[in-house]
Coordinates of C-alpha atoms and ligand atoms in Angstrom, one line a residue:
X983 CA 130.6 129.0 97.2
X984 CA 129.7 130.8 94.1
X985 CA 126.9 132.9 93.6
X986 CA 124.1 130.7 93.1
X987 CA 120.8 132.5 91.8
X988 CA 117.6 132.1 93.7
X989 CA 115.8 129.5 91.9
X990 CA 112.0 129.6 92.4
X991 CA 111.5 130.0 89.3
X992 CA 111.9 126.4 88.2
X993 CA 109.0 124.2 88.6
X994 CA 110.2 121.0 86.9
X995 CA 113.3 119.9 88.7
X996 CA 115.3 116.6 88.4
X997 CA 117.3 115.2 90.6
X998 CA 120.1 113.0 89.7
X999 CA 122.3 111.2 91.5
X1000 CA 125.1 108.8 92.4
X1001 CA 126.8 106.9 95.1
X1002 CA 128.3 110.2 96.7
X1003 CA 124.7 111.1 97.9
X1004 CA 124.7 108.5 100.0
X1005 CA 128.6 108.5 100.9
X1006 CA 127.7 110.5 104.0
X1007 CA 125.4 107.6 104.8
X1008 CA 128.2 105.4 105.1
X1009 CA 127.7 103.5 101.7
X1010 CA 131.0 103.3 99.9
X1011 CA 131.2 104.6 96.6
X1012 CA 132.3 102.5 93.7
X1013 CA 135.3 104.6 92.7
X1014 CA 137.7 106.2 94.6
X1015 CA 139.5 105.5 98.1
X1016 CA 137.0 103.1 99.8
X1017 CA 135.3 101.9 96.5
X1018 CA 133.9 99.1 96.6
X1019 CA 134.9 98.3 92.7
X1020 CA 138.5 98.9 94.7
X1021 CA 138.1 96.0 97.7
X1022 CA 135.9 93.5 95.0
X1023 CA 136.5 92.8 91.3
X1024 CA 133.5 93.1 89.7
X1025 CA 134.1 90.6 87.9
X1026 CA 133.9 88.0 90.3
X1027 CA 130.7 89.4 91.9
X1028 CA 128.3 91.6 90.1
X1029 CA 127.9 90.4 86.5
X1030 CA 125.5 87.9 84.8
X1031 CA 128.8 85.9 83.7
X1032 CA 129.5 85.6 87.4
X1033 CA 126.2 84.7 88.8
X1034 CA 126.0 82.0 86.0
X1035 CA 129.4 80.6 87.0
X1036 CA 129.2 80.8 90.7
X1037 CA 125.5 81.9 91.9
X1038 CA 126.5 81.2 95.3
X1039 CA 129.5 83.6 96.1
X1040 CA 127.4 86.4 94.0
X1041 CA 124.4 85.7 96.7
X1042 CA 126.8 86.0 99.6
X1043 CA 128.5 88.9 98.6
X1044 CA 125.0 90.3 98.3
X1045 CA 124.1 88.9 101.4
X1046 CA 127.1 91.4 102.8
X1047 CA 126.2 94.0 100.8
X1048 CA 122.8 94.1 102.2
X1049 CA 124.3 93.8 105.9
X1050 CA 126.0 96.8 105.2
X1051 CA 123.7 98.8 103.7
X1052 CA 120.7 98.3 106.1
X1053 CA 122.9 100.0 108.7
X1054 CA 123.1 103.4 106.8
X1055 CA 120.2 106.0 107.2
X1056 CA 119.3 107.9 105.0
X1057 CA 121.5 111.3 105.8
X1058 CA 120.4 115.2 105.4
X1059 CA 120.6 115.1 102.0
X1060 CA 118.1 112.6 101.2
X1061 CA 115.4 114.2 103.9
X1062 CA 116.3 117.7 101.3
X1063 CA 115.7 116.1 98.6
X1064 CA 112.7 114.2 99.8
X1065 CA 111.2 117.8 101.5
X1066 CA 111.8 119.5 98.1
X1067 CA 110.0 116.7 96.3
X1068 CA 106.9 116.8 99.0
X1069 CA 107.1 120.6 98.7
X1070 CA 107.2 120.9 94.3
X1071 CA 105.0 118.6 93.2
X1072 CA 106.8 117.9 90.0
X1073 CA 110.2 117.4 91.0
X1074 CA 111.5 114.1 89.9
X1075 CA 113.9 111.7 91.8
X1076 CA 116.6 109.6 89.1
X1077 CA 119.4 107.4 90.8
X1078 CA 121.7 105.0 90.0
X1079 CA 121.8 103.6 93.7
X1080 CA 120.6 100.9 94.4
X1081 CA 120.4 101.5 98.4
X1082 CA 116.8 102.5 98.5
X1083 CA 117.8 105.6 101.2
X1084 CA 115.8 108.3 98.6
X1085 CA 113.0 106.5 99.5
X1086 CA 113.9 105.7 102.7
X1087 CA 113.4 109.5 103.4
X1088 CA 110.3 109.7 102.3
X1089 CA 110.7 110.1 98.4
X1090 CA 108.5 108.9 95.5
X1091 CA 108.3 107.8 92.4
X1092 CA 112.2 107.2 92.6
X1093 CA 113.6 105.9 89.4
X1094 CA 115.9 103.5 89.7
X1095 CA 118.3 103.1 86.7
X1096 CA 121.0 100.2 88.3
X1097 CA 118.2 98.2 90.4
X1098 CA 117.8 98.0 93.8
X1099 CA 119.7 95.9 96.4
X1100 CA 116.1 95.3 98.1
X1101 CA 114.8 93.2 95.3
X1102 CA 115.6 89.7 93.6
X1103 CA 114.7 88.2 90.4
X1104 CA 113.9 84.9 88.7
X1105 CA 115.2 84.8 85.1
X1106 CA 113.5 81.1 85.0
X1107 CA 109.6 82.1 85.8
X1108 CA 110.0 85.7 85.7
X1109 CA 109.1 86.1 89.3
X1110 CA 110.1 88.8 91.1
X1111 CA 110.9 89.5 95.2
X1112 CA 111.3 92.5 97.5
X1113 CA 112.4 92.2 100.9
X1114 CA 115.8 93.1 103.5
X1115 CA 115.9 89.5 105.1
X1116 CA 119.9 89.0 105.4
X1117 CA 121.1 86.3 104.6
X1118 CA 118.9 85.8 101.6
X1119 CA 117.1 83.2 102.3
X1120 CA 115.3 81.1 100.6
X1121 CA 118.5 80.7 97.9
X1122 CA 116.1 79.9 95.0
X1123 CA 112.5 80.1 93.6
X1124 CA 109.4 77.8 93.5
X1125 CA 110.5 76.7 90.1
X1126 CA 114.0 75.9 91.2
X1127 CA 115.6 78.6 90.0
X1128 CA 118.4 81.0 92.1
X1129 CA 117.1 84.1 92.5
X1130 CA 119.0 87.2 91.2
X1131 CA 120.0 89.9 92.5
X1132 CA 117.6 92.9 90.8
X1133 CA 120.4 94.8 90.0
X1134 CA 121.9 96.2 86.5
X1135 CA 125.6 94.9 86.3
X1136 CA 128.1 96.2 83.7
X1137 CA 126.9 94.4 80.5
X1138 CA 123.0 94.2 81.1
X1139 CA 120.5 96.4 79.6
X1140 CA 118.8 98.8 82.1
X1141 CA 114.7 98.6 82.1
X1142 CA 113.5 100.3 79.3
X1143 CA 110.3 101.7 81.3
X1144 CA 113.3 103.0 83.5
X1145 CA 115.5 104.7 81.2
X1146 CA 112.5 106.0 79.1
X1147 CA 110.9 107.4 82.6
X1148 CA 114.4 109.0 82.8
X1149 CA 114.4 110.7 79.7
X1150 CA 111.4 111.9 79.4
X1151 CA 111.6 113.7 82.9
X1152 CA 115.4 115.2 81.4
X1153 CA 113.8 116.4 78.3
X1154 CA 110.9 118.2 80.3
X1155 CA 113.0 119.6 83.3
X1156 CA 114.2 122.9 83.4
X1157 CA 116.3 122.6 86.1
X1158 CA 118.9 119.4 86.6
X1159 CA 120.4 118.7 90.0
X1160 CA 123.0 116.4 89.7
X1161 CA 124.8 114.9 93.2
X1162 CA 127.7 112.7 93.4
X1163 CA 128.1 110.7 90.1
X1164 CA 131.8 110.4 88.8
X1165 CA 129.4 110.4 85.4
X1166 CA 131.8 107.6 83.8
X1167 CA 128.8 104.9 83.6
X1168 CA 126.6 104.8 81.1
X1169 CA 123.8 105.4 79.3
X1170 CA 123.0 106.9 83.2
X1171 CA 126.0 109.7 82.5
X1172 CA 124.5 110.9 79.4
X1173 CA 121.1 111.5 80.4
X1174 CA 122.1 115.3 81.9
X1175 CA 123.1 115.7 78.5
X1176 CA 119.3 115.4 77.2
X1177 CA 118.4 118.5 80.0
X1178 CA 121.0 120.4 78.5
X1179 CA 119.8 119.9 75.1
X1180 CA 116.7 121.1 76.2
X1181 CA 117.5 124.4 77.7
X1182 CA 117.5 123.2 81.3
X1183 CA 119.8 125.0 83.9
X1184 CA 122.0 122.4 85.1
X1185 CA 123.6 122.0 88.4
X1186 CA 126.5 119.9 89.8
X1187 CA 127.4 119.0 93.7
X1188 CA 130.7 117.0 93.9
X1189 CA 133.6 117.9 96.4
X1190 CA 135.6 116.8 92.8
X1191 CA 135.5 117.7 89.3
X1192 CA 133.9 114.9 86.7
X1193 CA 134.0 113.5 83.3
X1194 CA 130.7 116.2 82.1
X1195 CA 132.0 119.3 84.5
X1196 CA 132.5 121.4 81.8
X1197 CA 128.7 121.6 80.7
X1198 CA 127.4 122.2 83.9
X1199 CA 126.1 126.4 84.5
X1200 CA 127.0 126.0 88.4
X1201 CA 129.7 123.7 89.9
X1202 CA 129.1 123.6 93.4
X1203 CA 132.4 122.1 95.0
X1204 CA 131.7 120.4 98.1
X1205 CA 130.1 117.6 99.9
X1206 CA 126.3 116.8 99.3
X1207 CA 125.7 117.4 103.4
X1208 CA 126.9 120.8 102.8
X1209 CA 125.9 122.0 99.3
X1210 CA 122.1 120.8 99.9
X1211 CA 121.6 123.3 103.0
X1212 CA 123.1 125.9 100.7
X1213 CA 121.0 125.2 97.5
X1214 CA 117.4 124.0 98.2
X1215 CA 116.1 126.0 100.4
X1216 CA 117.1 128.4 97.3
X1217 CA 114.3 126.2 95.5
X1218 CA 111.5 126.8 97.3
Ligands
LIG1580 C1 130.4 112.8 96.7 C2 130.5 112.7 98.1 C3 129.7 113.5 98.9 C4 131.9 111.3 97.1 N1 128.8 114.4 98.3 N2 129.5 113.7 96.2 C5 133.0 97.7 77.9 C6 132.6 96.4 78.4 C7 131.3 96.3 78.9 C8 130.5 97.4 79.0 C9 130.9 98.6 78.5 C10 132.2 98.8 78.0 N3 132.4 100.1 77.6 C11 131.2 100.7 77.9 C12 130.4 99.9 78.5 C13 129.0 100.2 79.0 C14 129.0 100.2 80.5 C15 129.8 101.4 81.0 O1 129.4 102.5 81.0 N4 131.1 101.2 81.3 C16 132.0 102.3 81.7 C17 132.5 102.1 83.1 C18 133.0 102.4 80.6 N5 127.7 100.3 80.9 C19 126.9 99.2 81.0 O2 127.3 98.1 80.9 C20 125.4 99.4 81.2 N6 124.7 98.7 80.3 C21 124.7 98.9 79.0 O3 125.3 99.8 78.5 O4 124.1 98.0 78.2 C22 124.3 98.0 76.8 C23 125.7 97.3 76.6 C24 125.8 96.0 76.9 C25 127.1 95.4 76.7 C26 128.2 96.1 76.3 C27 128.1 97.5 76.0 C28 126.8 98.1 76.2 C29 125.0 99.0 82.7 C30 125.7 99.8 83.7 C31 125.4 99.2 85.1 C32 126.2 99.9 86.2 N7 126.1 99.1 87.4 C33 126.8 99.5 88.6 C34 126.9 98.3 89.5 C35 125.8 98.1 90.5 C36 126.1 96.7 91.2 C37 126.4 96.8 92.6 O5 126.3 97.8 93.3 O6 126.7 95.7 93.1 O7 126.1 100.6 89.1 S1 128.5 100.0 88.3 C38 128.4 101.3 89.5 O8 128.7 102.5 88.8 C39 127.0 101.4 90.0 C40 126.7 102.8 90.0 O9 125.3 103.1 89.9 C41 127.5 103.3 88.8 C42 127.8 104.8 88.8 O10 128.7 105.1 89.8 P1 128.5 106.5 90.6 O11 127.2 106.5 91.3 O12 128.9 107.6 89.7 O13 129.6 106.3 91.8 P2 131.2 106.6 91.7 O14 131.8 105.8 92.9 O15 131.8 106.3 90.4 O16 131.3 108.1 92.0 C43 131.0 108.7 93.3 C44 131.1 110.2 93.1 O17 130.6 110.8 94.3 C45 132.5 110.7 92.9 O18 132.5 111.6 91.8 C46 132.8 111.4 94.2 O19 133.7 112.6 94.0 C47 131.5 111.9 94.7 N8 131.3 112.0 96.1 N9 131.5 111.8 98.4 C48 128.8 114.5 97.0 N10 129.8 113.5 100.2
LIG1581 ZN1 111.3 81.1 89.2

């Protein structure tokens, strides 16, 4: 563990993260032994081209996705992160997961940049649905529409109200948390970049090195589970 400063003196802290903070949950990552992008093309089942083309197999595999999913609780890490946000009012939440376990915890204002699994959309009407009923049912909306999964596949534009949320809290933290993101996907991987820019102390918790290692201050080598205990209560 390297020598990690006490850190009370930050007051705007964001928190960014990635499948591996919910690994420990039991939600496979994308990349990696156990991906998912490793068991399904994504190709096939989470892009607009595939949805258009085949709507049906999308829903069911989100139909299993969501089966999964609801069975994973939210783990230590996610009850830290929630505590620290309950306990410094300005820390903000960004992640690209789409499992809804930040909030599950008990955090707010959660930003989520990819979507969430939770929520479906109608690109006919414009309507939108939250819910965890598995299967998905009904398939399709009052105006006869299917309804879509409210997620960001590889190819779509993330919500602007999103990714400007996400940048503005970047440029006005002074401390950046990031937790298990193999930082390849973007614009999400470059938004650390913005905290760095603006003189932010940056953090990173991954048992493995990533693409933006090198411009983290403090690489903390190990699982989320076990670098959390270590780091936050440093924080408060
Ligand atoms: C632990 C741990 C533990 C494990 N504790 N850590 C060519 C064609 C088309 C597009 C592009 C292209 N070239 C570039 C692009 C842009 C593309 C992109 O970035 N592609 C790159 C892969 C090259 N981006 C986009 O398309 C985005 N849109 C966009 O740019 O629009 C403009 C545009 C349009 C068209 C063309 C070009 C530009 C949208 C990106 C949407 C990403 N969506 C997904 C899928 C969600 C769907 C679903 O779930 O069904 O979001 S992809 C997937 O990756 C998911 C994640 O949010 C995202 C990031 O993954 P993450 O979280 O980092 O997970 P992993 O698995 O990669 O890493 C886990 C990490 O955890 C590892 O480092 C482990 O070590 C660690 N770990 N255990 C701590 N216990
Ligand atoms: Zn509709």
């Amino acid at each position: 563990m390297p020598d990690i400063p006490r850190f009370t003196e930050f007051s705007r802290i964001v928190i960014f993260t990635g499948a591996g903070m919910s690994a420990e949950s039991g939600v496979p990552t994308y990349r990696g032994q156990g991906g998912v992008w490793k068991q399904y093309d994504y190709r096939r089942y989470a892009c607009q081209q595939a949805f258009d083309s085949d709507p049906a197999a999308v829903m069911e595999f989100h139909d299993y996705r969501r089966k999964l999913v609801d069975q994973c609780p939210p783990n230590a890490g996610h009850q830290l992160v929630a505590e620290l946000q309950a306990r410094k009012a300005h820390t903000r939440i960004i992640t690209q997961n789409i499992d809804g376990l930040h909030q599950a915890a008990g955090a707010t204002d959660v930003v989520e940049l990819h979507g969430s699994l939770w929520r479906l959309r109608c690109d006919g009407c414009g309507a939108r649905r939250e819910g965890r009923d598995i299967p998905i049912v009904p398939r399709h909306c009052a105006c006869g529409r299917y309804w879509r999964p409210d997620i960001v596949w590889f190819g779509d534009m993330l919500d602007e109200a999103n990714l400007e949320s996400a940048i503005s809290a970047m440029d006005g933290c002074d401390l950046l948390v990031s937790i298990g993101t193999s930082a390849v996907v973007y614009p999400a991987a470059q938004l650390p970049t913005l905290a760095r820019d603006s003189g932010a102390t940056l953090v990173e918790i991954n048992p493995e090195e990533t693409e933006l290692s090198a411009m983290y201050h403090h690489c903390l080598r190990g699982p989320a589970s076990q670098m959390l205990p270590k780091m936050l209560p440093k924080l408060l």
